[in-house]
Short mmCIF file of C-alpha atoms in Angstrom, two decimals:
data_model
loop_
_atom_site.label_atom_id
_atom_site.label_comp_id
_atom_site.label_asym_id
_atom_site.label_seq_id
_atom_site.Cartn_x
_atom_site.Cartn_y
_atom_site.Cartn_z
CA MET B 419 9.32 23.33 164.42
CA ALA B 420 11.85 20.68 163.03
CA LYS B 421 13.89 19.53 165.84
CA ASP B 422 17.43 20.86 163.86
CA LYS B 423 15.90 24.10 163.14
CA VAL B 424 15.68 24.95 166.66
CA ASP B 425 18.37 28.13 167.39
CA TYR B 426 19.81 27.15 171.47
CA THR B 427 21.93 30.49 171.36
CA LEU B 428 19.61 32.12 174.37
CA TYR B 429 17.39 28.38 176.21
CA LEU B 430 15.63 30.67 178.78
CA VAL B 431 14.35 28.15 182.30
CA THR B 432 11.30 29.88 183.76
CA ASP B 433 10.78 29.27 187.31
CA SER B 434 7.41 30.40 189.46
CA THR B 435 8.80 30.74 192.89
CA PRO B 436 8.55 33.66 195.33
CA ALA B 437 12.45 34.06 195.37
CA ILE B 438 12.82 33.54 192.19
CA LEU B 439 9.56 35.69 189.90
CA GLY B 440 8.71 37.26 193.21
CA ASP B 441 5.13 39.35 191.85
CA GLY B 442 5.67 39.02 187.80
CA ASP B 443 3.79 38.52 185.25
CA LEU B 444 4.73 34.38 184.30
CA CYS B 445 3.54 34.54 180.91
CA LYS B 446 4.81 38.68 180.37
CA ILE B 447 7.95 38.06 181.65
CA VAL B 448 8.60 34.49 178.69
CA GLU B 449 6.57 37.16 175.90
CA GLU B 450 9.66 40.04 176.47
CA ALA B 451 12.41 37.34 177.09
CA LEU B 452 11.64 36.59 173.82
CA LYS B 453 11.04 40.19 172.01
CA GLY B 454 15.24 39.92 173.43
CA ARG B 455 16.29 36.14 170.86
CA VAL B 456 15.49 34.11 173.54
CA GLY B 457 15.03 30.60 171.06
CA VAL B 458 14.50 27.81 173.62
CA VAL B 459 11.71 28.48 176.53
CA GLN B 460 11.71 25.49 179.41
CA TYR B 461 8.37 25.87 181.69
CA ARG B 462 9.95 24.03 184.72
CA ASP B 463 7.23 24.08 188.16
CA LYS B 464 8.04 21.63 190.81
CA THR B 465 5.86 22.53 193.39
CA SER B 466 1.94 23.30 191.55
CA ASP B 467 -0.59 21.31 190.56
CA THR B 468 -1.08 19.16 187.68
CA GLY B 469 -4.16 21.22 186.82
CA VAL B 470 -2.28 24.72 187.23
CA LEU B 471 0.90 23.21 185.34
CA VAL B 472 -1.34 22.38 182.58
CA SER B 473 -3.64 25.89 182.89
CA THR B 474 0.40 27.67 182.22
CA ALA B 475 1.63 25.31 179.69
CA ARG B 476 -1.29 26.69 177.93
CA LYS B 477 -0.64 29.62 177.91
CA LEU B 478 2.95 30.03 177.24
CA HIS B 479 2.15 28.27 175.08
CA GLU B 480 0.23 30.18 172.52
CA ILE B 481 2.22 33.16 172.99
CA THR B 482 6.16 30.66 172.26
CA LYS B 483 4.33 29.93 168.60
CA GLN B 484 4.34 33.59 167.54
CA TYR B 485 7.95 33.61 167.97
CA ASN B 486 8.19 29.86 166.77
CA VAL B 487 9.88 29.06 169.74
CA PRO B 488 9.57 25.88 171.46
CA LEU B 489 8.00 25.38 174.50
CA LEU B 490 9.47 22.42 176.51
CA ILE B 491 8.40 20.77 179.96
CA ASN B 492 10.19 20.17 182.12
CA ASP B 493 9.71 16.36 183.62
CA ARG B 494 6.40 16.07 183.17
CA VAL B 495 6.09 14.10 180.09
CA ASP B 496 2.21 13.22 180.50
CA VAL B 497 1.87 17.68 180.63
CA ALA B 498 3.19 17.60 177.14
CA LEU B 499 0.41 16.11 175.59
CA ALA B 500 -1.28 17.49 177.33
CA VAL B 501 -1.15 20.42 175.82
CA GLY B 502 1.26 19.71 172.50
CA CYS B 503 4.26 21.57 173.43
CA GLU B 504 7.57 20.31 171.54
CA GLY B 505 8.51 17.86 174.19
CA VAL B 506 10.28 18.21 177.46
CA HIS B 507 13.19 18.27 179.50
CA ILE B 508 14.39 15.37 181.88
CA GLY B 509 17.25 15.34 184.78
CA GLN B 510 18.87 12.78 186.04
CA ASP B 511 16.29 10.80 189.24
CA ASP B 512 12.80 11.97 185.69
CA ILE B 513 11.74 9.50 183.83
CA ASP B 514 13.24 7.89 182.26
CA LEU B 515 14.29 9.17 178.58
CA PRO B 516 13.38 5.21 176.43
CA THR B 517 9.93 5.75 178.53
CA ALA B 518 9.93 9.44 177.08
CA ARG B 519 11.17 9.18 173.59
CA LYS B 520 8.26 5.62 173.95
CA ILE B 521 5.15 8.15 174.87
CA LEU B 522 6.15 11.72 173.06
CA GLY B 523 7.74 10.14 170.23
CA GLU B 524 10.55 11.15 166.85
CA ASP B 525 9.59 14.08 166.55
CA ALA B 526 9.65 15.17 169.64
CA ILE B 527 12.34 17.56 171.74
CA ILE B 528 13.84 15.66 174.06
CA GLY B 529 16.62 16.93 176.83
CA VAL B 530 18.66 15.44 180.05
CA THR B 531 21.26 16.62 182.29
CA VAL B 532 24.14 15.52 182.07
CA SER B 533 26.81 16.15 184.62
CA ASN B 534 29.33 14.16 183.71
CA VAL B 535 30.47 12.57 181.00
CA ALA B 536 29.38 8.72 181.74
CA GLU B 537 25.41 10.69 182.11
CA ALA B 538 26.43 13.00 178.72
CA GLU B 539 27.21 9.37 176.47
CA ALA B 540 24.72 7.82 177.94
CA ALA B 541 22.37 10.39 177.10
CA VAL B 542 23.16 10.22 173.14
CA LYS B 543 22.84 7.31 172.72
CA GLY B 544 19.76 6.87 174.74
CA GLY B 545 19.04 9.37 171.77
CA ALA B 546 18.76 13.00 173.40
CA ASP B 547 18.56 16.14 171.04
CA TYR B 548 20.69 18.31 173.47
CA LEU B 549 22.06 18.15 176.36
CA GLY B 550 22.24 20.53 179.53
CA ILE B 551 25.18 20.43 181.16
CA GLY B 552 26.09 21.63 185.04
CA THR B 553 25.95 22.57 187.28
CA VAL B 554 27.78 25.25 186.36
CA PHE B 555 27.78 27.34 189.19
CA ALA B 556 26.51 27.27 192.40
CA THR B 557 22.80 28.82 192.39
CA PRO B 558 19.73 28.68 194.13
CA THR B 559 17.04 27.47 191.80
CA LYS B 560 17.91 23.67 191.83
CA GLU B 561 18.04 22.02 195.25
CA ASN B 562 18.69 18.65 194.45
CA THR B 563 22.18 19.42 192.64
CA LYS B 564 24.77 16.89 192.65
CA SER B 565 27.42 18.59 191.90
CA ILE B 566 29.36 22.30 191.03
CA ILE B 567 31.86 20.90 187.64
CA GLY B 568 32.46 24.86 186.45
CA VAL B 569 33.80 25.16 183.26
CA GLU B 570 35.92 22.01 183.66
CA GLY B 571 33.60 20.37 183.89
CA VAL B 572 31.91 21.54 181.02
CA LYS B 573 34.38 21.21 178.97
CA GLU B 574 35.24 17.20 179.59
CA ILE B 575 32.05 17.02 178.23
CA LEU B 576 32.72 18.47 175.86
CA LEU B 577 36.22 16.79 175.16
CA LYS B 578 34.65 13.58 174.88
CA ILE B 579 30.87 14.72 172.18
CA ALA B 580 34.12 16.08 170.20
CA ALA B 581 36.01 12.93 170.39
CA GLU B 582 33.23 10.60 169.55
CA LYS B 583 31.43 12.36 167.29
CA TRP B 584 28.77 12.82 169.02
CA PRO B 585 25.76 14.99 166.15
CA VAL B 586 24.17 16.30 169.78
CA LYS B 587 23.70 20.30 170.68
CA THR B 588 24.39 21.18 174.36
CA VAL B 589 23.83 24.22 176.86
CA CYS B 590 25.56 24.19 179.87
CA ILE B 591 23.24 25.36 182.86
CA GLY B 592 23.69 27.10 186.11
CA GLY B 593 25.27 30.56 187.29
CA ILE B 594 24.52 31.77 183.97
CA ASN B 595 24.48 35.86 183.62
CA GLN B 596 25.43 39.13 181.57
CA SER B 597 29.14 38.87 183.60
CA ASN B 598 29.95 35.11 182.77
CA VAL B 599 28.59 34.34 179.53
CA SER B 600 30.53 35.45 177.72
CA ARG B 601 33.91 33.47 179.68
CA VAL B 602 32.71 30.20 179.26
CA VAL B 603 30.76 30.49 175.85
CA TRP B 604 34.16 30.13 175.07
CA GLN B 605 36.71 28.41 177.59
CA SER B 606 34.63 25.30 177.89
CA ALA B 607 35.52 25.28 173.57
CA VAL B 608 37.59 22.73 172.38
CA PRO B 609 38.60 22.15 169.05
CA GLY B 610 35.90 20.12 167.35
CA LYS B 611 32.73 21.55 170.07
CA SER B 612 31.90 24.48 171.79
CA LEU B 613 28.38 25.07 174.14
CA ASP B 614 25.62 25.38 171.29
CA GLY B 615 23.46 27.51 173.83
CA VAL B 616 23.67 28.17 177.89
CA ALA B 617 20.84 27.98 179.82
CA VAL B 618 19.64 31.46 182.00
CA VAL B 619 17.15 30.69 185.14
CA SER B 620 17.36 34.01 187.40
CA ALA B 621 19.29 36.26 184.80
CA ILE B 622 16.54 37.10 183.54
CA MET B 623 13.39 35.49 185.92
CA SER B 624 14.21 38.38 188.58
CA ALA B 625 15.86 41.32 185.63
CA GLN B 626 14.05 43.91 185.08
CA GLY B 627 14.34 44.72 182.05
CA PRO B 628 14.13 41.02 181.25
CA GLN B 629 13.98 41.75 177.70
CA THR B 630 16.81 43.60 178.16
CA ALA B 631 18.51 40.61 179.75
CA ALA B 632 18.19 38.21 177.31
CA ALA B 633 19.42 40.31 173.98
CA GLN B 634 22.80 41.24 176.69
CA ILE B 635 22.68 37.96 177.50
CA TYR B 636 22.70 36.20 174.39
CA ALA B 637 25.21 38.99 172.53
CA GLY B 638 27.40 37.66 175.03
CA VAL B 639 27.20 34.54 173.83
CA LYS B 640 28.11 35.59 170.77
CA ASN B 641 31.26 37.16 171.49
CA PRO B 642 34.30 36.36 173.05
CA PRO B 643 35.53 38.00 176.07
CA PRO B 644 37.87 41.37 176.48
CA PHE B 645 41.21 38.92 177.16
CA ALA B 646 40.59 36.97 174.65
CA LYS B 647 41.54 39.91 171.76
CA ALA B 648 44.75 38.72 172.45
CA LEU B 649 45.76 34.89 171.58
CA VAL B 650 48.88 34.30 170.00
CA THR B 651 49.00 33.99 166.36
CA SER B 652 49.84 31.22 164.66
CA GLY B 653 51.49 33.14 162.73
CA GLN B 654 53.65 33.39 166.81
CA GLN B 655 53.58 30.58 166.73
CA LYS B 656 55.28 29.83 163.09
CA ARG B 657 58.47 32.27 163.75
CA SER B 658 62.03 30.63 163.82
CA PRO B 659 64.02 30.58 167.13
CA GLN B 660 66.32 33.13 165.35
CA GLU B 661 63.38 35.47 164.97
CA LEU B 662 62.31 34.97 168.14
CA LEU B 663 65.66 36.00 170.11
CA ALA B 664 66.00 39.10 168.09
CA MET B 665 62.38 40.78 169.74
CA VAL B 666 63.79 39.88 172.82
CA PRO B 667 66.06 43.00 173.31
CA TYR B 668 62.93 44.98 172.07
CA ILE B 669 60.73 43.17 175.88
CA ILE B 670 63.25 43.65 178.03
CA LYS B 671 63.67 47.37 176.75
CA ALA B 672 60.09 48.13 177.46
CA VAL B 673 59.54 47.02 180.42
CA ASP B 674 62.86 49.11 181.98
CA THR B 675 60.32 51.90 179.91
CA LYS B 676 57.49 51.51 180.81
CA LYS B 677 58.37 49.83 184.58
CA PRO B 678 54.71 47.62 184.05
CA LEU B 679 52.75 46.14 187.69
CA SER B 680 53.42 42.41 188.69
CA HIS B 681 50.64 42.06 190.60
CA ASN B 682 51.63 38.71 193.28
CA MET B 683 49.12 36.98 194.55
CA THR B 684 51.96 34.40 196.62
CA ASN B 685 52.83 33.05 199.60
CA LEU B 686 54.93 35.34 202.00
CA VAL B 687 58.01 33.20 202.27
CA VAL B 688 58.50 33.72 197.96
CA GLN B 689 56.87 37.16 198.37
CA ASN B 690 59.92 39.66 199.33
CA PHE B 691 62.30 36.88 196.48
CA ALA B 692 59.24 37.69 193.51
CA ALA B 693 58.83 41.59 194.47
CA ASN B 694 63.07 42.10 194.19
CA VAL B 695 63.00 39.85 190.87
CA ALA B 696 60.02 41.98 189.50
CA LEU B 697 61.98 45.23 190.65
CA SER B 698 65.26 43.67 189.24
CA VAL B 699 64.04 42.67 185.15
CA GLY B 700 62.67 46.99 185.24
CA ALA B 701 58.99 45.87 186.90
CA SER B 702 56.39 47.71 189.85
CA PRO B 703 55.22 44.83 192.48
CA ILE B 704 52.98 44.28 194.54
CA MET B 705 52.10 42.23 196.67
CA ALA B 706 48.60 41.97 197.57
CA ASN B 707 46.51 38.69 197.91
CA TYR B 708 43.25 40.62 198.93
CA GLY B 709 40.44 39.72 196.08
CA GLU B 710 39.08 42.64 196.36
CA GLU B 711 42.20 45.40 195.22
CA ALA B 712 42.69 43.74 192.57
CA LYS B 713 39.41 45.51 190.98
CA ASP B 714 41.41 48.48 191.02
CA LEU B 715 44.48 46.67 190.44
CA ALA B 716 43.90 45.12 186.72
CA LYS B 717 43.03 48.72 186.35
CA LEU B 718 47.28 50.20 185.73
CA ARG B 719 47.01 47.75 183.13
CA GLY B 720 49.86 45.06 184.77
CA ALA B 721 50.03 41.20 184.49
CA LEU B 722 48.84 39.07 187.58
CA VAL B 723 50.73 36.41 188.98
CA ILE B 724 48.29 33.74 190.97
CA ASN B 725 50.45 31.32 192.75
CA MET B 726 49.10 28.41 194.28
CA GLY B 727 51.84 28.22 196.97
CA THR B 728 49.23 27.84 199.70
CA VAL B 729 45.53 26.63 199.87
CA THR B 730 43.43 27.85 202.11
CA PRO B 731 39.50 28.22 201.15
CA ASP B 732 40.29 31.86 201.63
CA GLY B 733 42.96 32.06 199.53
CA LEU B 734 41.25 30.18 196.45
CA VAL B 735 38.24 32.78 196.70
CA ASN B 736 40.16 36.07 196.71
CA TYR B 737 41.94 34.20 193.50
CA VAL B 738 39.17 33.40 191.20
CA LYS B 739 37.96 37.27 192.48
CA ALA B 740 41.16 38.70 191.13
CA LEU B 741 41.21 36.03 187.76
CA GLN B 742 38.16 37.59 186.90
CA ALA B 743 38.40 40.69 187.52
CA TYR B 744 41.96 41.00 185.27
CA ASN B 745 39.61 39.28 182.75
CA GLU B 746 37.24 41.99 183.12
CA ALA B 747 39.82 44.51 182.62
CA GLY B 748 41.01 41.69 179.29
CA GLN B 749 44.39 41.89 181.55
CA PRO B 750 47.24 39.35 181.00
CA VAL B 751 47.06 36.30 184.40
CA VAL B 752 50.24 33.68 184.42
CA PHE B 753 48.38 30.99 186.77
CA ASP B 754 51.83 28.80 189.29
CA PRO B 755 49.48 25.82 190.06
CA VAL B 756 52.32 24.85 192.86
CA GLY B 757 51.89 21.12 193.38
CA ALA B 758 49.08 20.78 191.84
CA GLY B 759 49.57 16.41 191.51
CA ALA B 760 50.82 16.75 195.24
CA THR B 761 47.27 16.46 196.85
CA ALA B 762 43.93 15.68 195.76
CA VAL B 763 43.41 19.67 197.50
CA ARG B 764 45.01 21.09 194.99
CA ARG B 765 43.57 19.14 192.41
CA SER B 766 40.43 20.22 192.94
CA ALA B 767 42.15 23.85 193.44
CA VAL B 768 43.90 24.17 190.51
CA LYS B 769 39.46 23.30 189.12
CA THR B 770 38.49 25.88 190.40
CA ILE B 771 40.98 27.91 188.83
CA LEU B 772 40.36 27.28 186.28
CA SER B 773 37.10 27.01 185.96
CA GLY B 774 37.22 30.44 187.47
CA GLY B 775 38.25 33.35 185.43
CA TYR B 776 40.85 32.43 182.48
CA VAL B 777 44.92 32.09 182.57
CA ASP B 778 47.13 33.49 179.50
CA VAL B 779 49.71 31.71 180.76
CA LEU B 780 50.40 27.84 182.70
CA LYS B 781 54.06 27.87 183.77
CA GLY B 782 54.80 25.00 185.56
CA ASN B 783 57.16 21.38 186.45
CA GLN B 784 56.10 19.11 184.50
CA SER B 785 53.60 16.72 187.56
CA GLU B 786 52.40 20.19 187.31
CA ILE B 787 51.34 20.94 184.05
CA LEU B 788 49.68 17.86 183.33
CA SER B 789 47.79 17.33 186.30
CA CYS B 790 46.40 20.86 184.48
CA VAL B 791 44.71 18.83 182.28
CA PRO B 792 41.01 17.86 181.54
CA GLY B 793 40.56 15.10 183.66
CA GLY B 794 43.40 15.25 185.83
CA SER B 795 46.03 13.43 186.20
CA ASN B 796 47.30 10.05 188.10
CA ILE B 797 50.53 11.32 188.23
CA GLN B 798 52.07 11.72 191.70
CA GLN B 799 54.06 14.80 192.61
CA ARG B 800 56.50 14.21 196.07
CA GLY B 801 56.45 18.45 196.41
CA VAL B 802 56.60 21.01 195.29
CA ASP B 803 60.24 20.93 193.45
CA SER B 804 60.37 19.54 189.91
CA ASP B 805 60.25 16.65 189.12
CA PRO B 806 62.79 15.49 185.76
CA GLY B 807 60.44 11.69 185.46
CA SER B 808 60.82 9.49 182.91
CA GLN B 809 58.87 10.81 179.90
CA ASN B 810 61.43 12.08 176.74
CA VAL B 811 61.35 15.11 175.89
CA GLN B 812 59.10 14.36 172.70
CA GLU B 813 56.82 12.82 174.00
CA LEU B 814 56.05 15.52 177.08
CA ALA B 815 55.63 18.23 173.67
CA SER B 816 53.08 16.61 173.28
CA ALA B 817 51.32 16.42 176.15
CA ILE B 818 51.51 20.21 176.09
CA LYS B 819 51.05 21.13 173.00
CA GLU B 820 47.67 19.53 173.59
CA LEU B 821 47.50 21.06 176.96
CA ALA B 822 47.70 24.57 175.08
CA LYS B 823 44.88 23.67 172.17
CA ILE B 824 42.56 23.08 174.67
CA ARG B 825 42.89 25.66 177.41
CA ARG B 826 44.24 28.05 174.91
CA HIS B 827 46.87 28.83 176.98
CA ILE B 828 50.97 29.04 177.12
CA VAL B 829 51.30 27.18 178.58
CA VAL B 830 55.19 26.82 180.27
CA MET B 831 56.37 24.13 180.82
CA THR B 832 60.25 23.85 183.39
CA GLY B 833 62.72 21.10 183.55
CA LYS B 834 66.03 20.66 182.51
CA THR B 835 64.86 21.97 179.53
CA ASP B 836 62.04 24.40 179.78
CA LEU B 837 59.03 23.56 177.13
CA VAL B 838 57.32 26.88 175.88
CA THR B 839 54.06 26.82 173.57
CA ALA B 840 50.82 28.35 172.57
CA GLY B 841 49.56 25.06 170.93
CA GLU B 842 51.57 24.43 167.23
CA THR B 843 56.15 24.93 168.27
CA VAL B 844 57.22 23.99 170.64
CA PHE B 845 60.17 25.75 171.28
CA ALA B 846 62.86 24.36 174.40
CA ILE B 847 65.06 26.62 176.13
CA ASP B 848 68.43 24.56 177.00
CA ASN B 849 69.52 27.56 179.43
CA GLY B 850 69.62 28.57 183.41
CA HIS B 851 71.88 26.82 185.64
CA GLU B 852 71.30 24.47 188.83
CA TYR B 853 71.20 26.43 192.03
CA LEU B 854 67.87 27.48 190.75
CA GLY B 855 66.13 24.04 191.89
CA MET B 856 68.26 23.92 195.19
CA VAL B 857 66.15 27.52 195.78
CA THR B 858 63.20 27.88 196.87
CA GLY B 859 61.20 30.44 194.69
CA THR B 860 63.53 30.76 192.23
CA GLY B 861 60.37 29.20 190.06
CA CYS B 862 57.19 31.28 191.18
CA CYS B 863 60.03 34.31 190.29
CA LEU B 864 60.85 33.19 186.31
CA GLY B 865 56.37 34.18 186.47
CA THR B 866 57.08 37.40 188.47
CA THR B 867 59.45 37.49 185.06
CA ILE B 868 57.38 36.60 182.93
CA SER B 869 54.16 38.47 184.10
CA ALA B 870 56.09 41.60 183.71
CA MET B 871 57.05 40.53 180.33
CA ILE B 872 53.09 39.91 179.00
CA ALA B 873 52.05 43.04 180.77
CA THR B 874 54.38 45.24 178.21
CA HIS B 875 54.30 43.17 175.19
CA PRO B 876 51.03 41.68 175.30
CA ASN B 877 50.59 41.13 171.27
CA ASP B 878 53.05 39.22 171.73
CA LYS B 879 52.76 37.03 174.45
CA LEU B 880 54.15 33.79 172.84
CA GLY B 881 57.62 36.45 172.76
CA ALA B 882 57.21 38.18 175.73
CA VAL B 883 57.25 34.82 177.66
CA ILE B 884 60.31 33.55 176.23
CA SER B 885 62.13 36.15 176.54
CA GLY B 886 61.52 35.85 180.31
CA ILE B 887 62.43 32.99 180.27
CA LEU B 888 66.11 33.72 178.71
CA GLN B 889 66.55 36.64 180.23
CA TYR B 890 65.55 34.41 184.22
CA ASN B 891 67.03 31.40 183.21
CA ILE B 892 71.29 33.68 181.30
CA ALA B 893 70.91 35.38 184.77
CA ALA B 894 71.05 33.15 186.74
CA GLU B 895 73.62 31.13 184.53
CA LEU B 896 75.83 34.61 185.13
CA ALA B 897 75.47 34.64 188.62
CA ALA B 898 76.04 31.06 189.76
CA GLU B 899 79.83 31.31 187.25
CA ARG B 900 80.68 34.84 190.00
CA ASP B 901 83.77 33.96 191.79
CA ASP B 902 81.78 35.66 195.18
CA VAL B 903 79.32 32.61 194.60
CA LYS B 904 80.35 29.56 196.43
CA GLY B 905 76.86 27.83 196.40
CA PRO B 906 72.66 28.36 196.92
CA GLY B 907 73.41 30.66 199.78
CA THR B 908 75.30 33.24 197.44
CA PHE B 909 73.87 32.47 194.47
CA VAL B 910 70.63 34.62 195.11
CA PRO B 911 71.81 37.59 195.69
CA ALA B 912 73.94 37.55 192.44
CA PHE B 913 70.66 36.03 190.25
CA ILE B 914 68.40 39.29 192.07
CA ASP B 915 72.32 41.59 190.77
CA GLU B 916 72.33 39.93 187.41
CA LEU B 917 68.79 40.26 186.22
CA TYR B 918 70.01 43.87 187.24
CA ASN B 919 72.68 43.87 184.91
CA VAL B 920 71.25 41.67 182.87
CA ARG B 921 68.23 45.10 181.72
CA LYS B 922 70.24 47.55 182.17
CA ALA B 923 72.80 45.42 179.28
CA THR B 924 70.79 45.62 176.79
CA VAL B 925 68.97 48.95 176.70
CA LYS B 926 72.94 50.19 176.29
CA GLY B 927 72.02 47.96 173.14
CA ASP B 928 75.48 45.25 174.65
CA LEU B 929 73.89 42.27 173.95
CA GLY B 930 76.55 39.54 174.33
CA TRP B 931 74.78 37.79 177.44
CA LEU B 932 72.18 37.18 174.26
CA LYS B 933 74.82 35.04 172.65
CA ARG B 934 74.10 32.44 175.02
CA ALA B 935 70.70 31.64 174.30
CA LYS B 936 70.15 27.82 173.65
CA VAL B 937 66.73 27.64 171.89
CA SER B 938 64.65 24.97 169.21
CA VAL B 939 62.16 24.34 168.24
CA ILE B 940 61.44 20.11 169.20
CA ALA B 941 57.78 19.30 167.72
#
């Protein structure tokens, strides 16, 4: 088979260990998987002697040739030569690529395992035909895993490939199965490059029905996940501020009528405030930090807010469980990476969450948002307070526009001027009051407000996000102007009152408050 004709969509890696294969027949399982549209088979056996490897590989090759599918041998160039199969796959600790190429020739298919950009660059420049990127998720099938890179690590490598325009094929490997394959392929894609397929081991080798398992995983590669069906459209991004403002009353009234669930996973400092804010804007709040509850809560058609205020190992596990539950249900998620740039622990936590699932809205201050750029940011953050920094608004607008394109989020960067984009147009909102920055949790509660809007209006999340920010910020202005407000302490109850008052005035058709809106296009 010509190398350029290989279909990498579904790449099967065999495993002959009792833990995976059990009492199954390796050759029969492979043939069943081929019927399910496996396009590449890699024979991997790290324990058998050479005679057994050659004998088994020959049997497998007879099968794969019937389906016009290449057979590759893991590591063992000598076995590949003895069998006369199509090539090999080598790891970072196996035979080096130039030597393998010299022995096997230019027509052989040679793939290389990579787990970072440097390894990918070396493999591509060395002439690899494809890259096996991973390990994506923890898996028992590889004992010498150097690191778990997650979807974020895959994305970083794909970004480099796209930037350099390298014509190399890519598959990811490590814990890929029917439940996550669609999300991983979709979420890892970057402008100009997406995975060509996925490499699967136990999800097929251990399956009761290998053909069915393979067919389902193949379909997962080809079809987007549920949450991808309501992305912001190009037309929605090109609307004028006036068109967006015209939608605000409709969305606020819809929240008042539907009373959507706002599921908040947040710290104890903020829970009471967030619940009262949710009630004031018309939502139905629940403060539930246990991830096992999320599957049932996601069925209630609300939205999830993950507020990374307190970072603990158990907390991260619960965040990811909830995130995946809402993704599976196709319900929206708001992620607030609180203090993301402050410590290595928080930067790692952000990577874990963004690798664990898809978030519709990424909301944070300047340092927090820039810390979510693939590859990380070196900006040091003082804590969880908003830092205006020295970058001008145009530079920040350009940065968040690129971030939104790469991640396919709506990005909200809060500050004196709030910036909002889904990757094309950047909108600036110049409403709000300095008291918002003097009260703990006001940034977190903006995420709660946004969640109510996008739960109610999921088919136009950009309009919903901007509506939520305007209600929130203008309510703050109105509260600060009240005679009974003397400072941050008296501001909080007045602010909750004004969130409620704005909603009720809007329902009655009184839109005087909306005349304060200051929305403009800056990029």
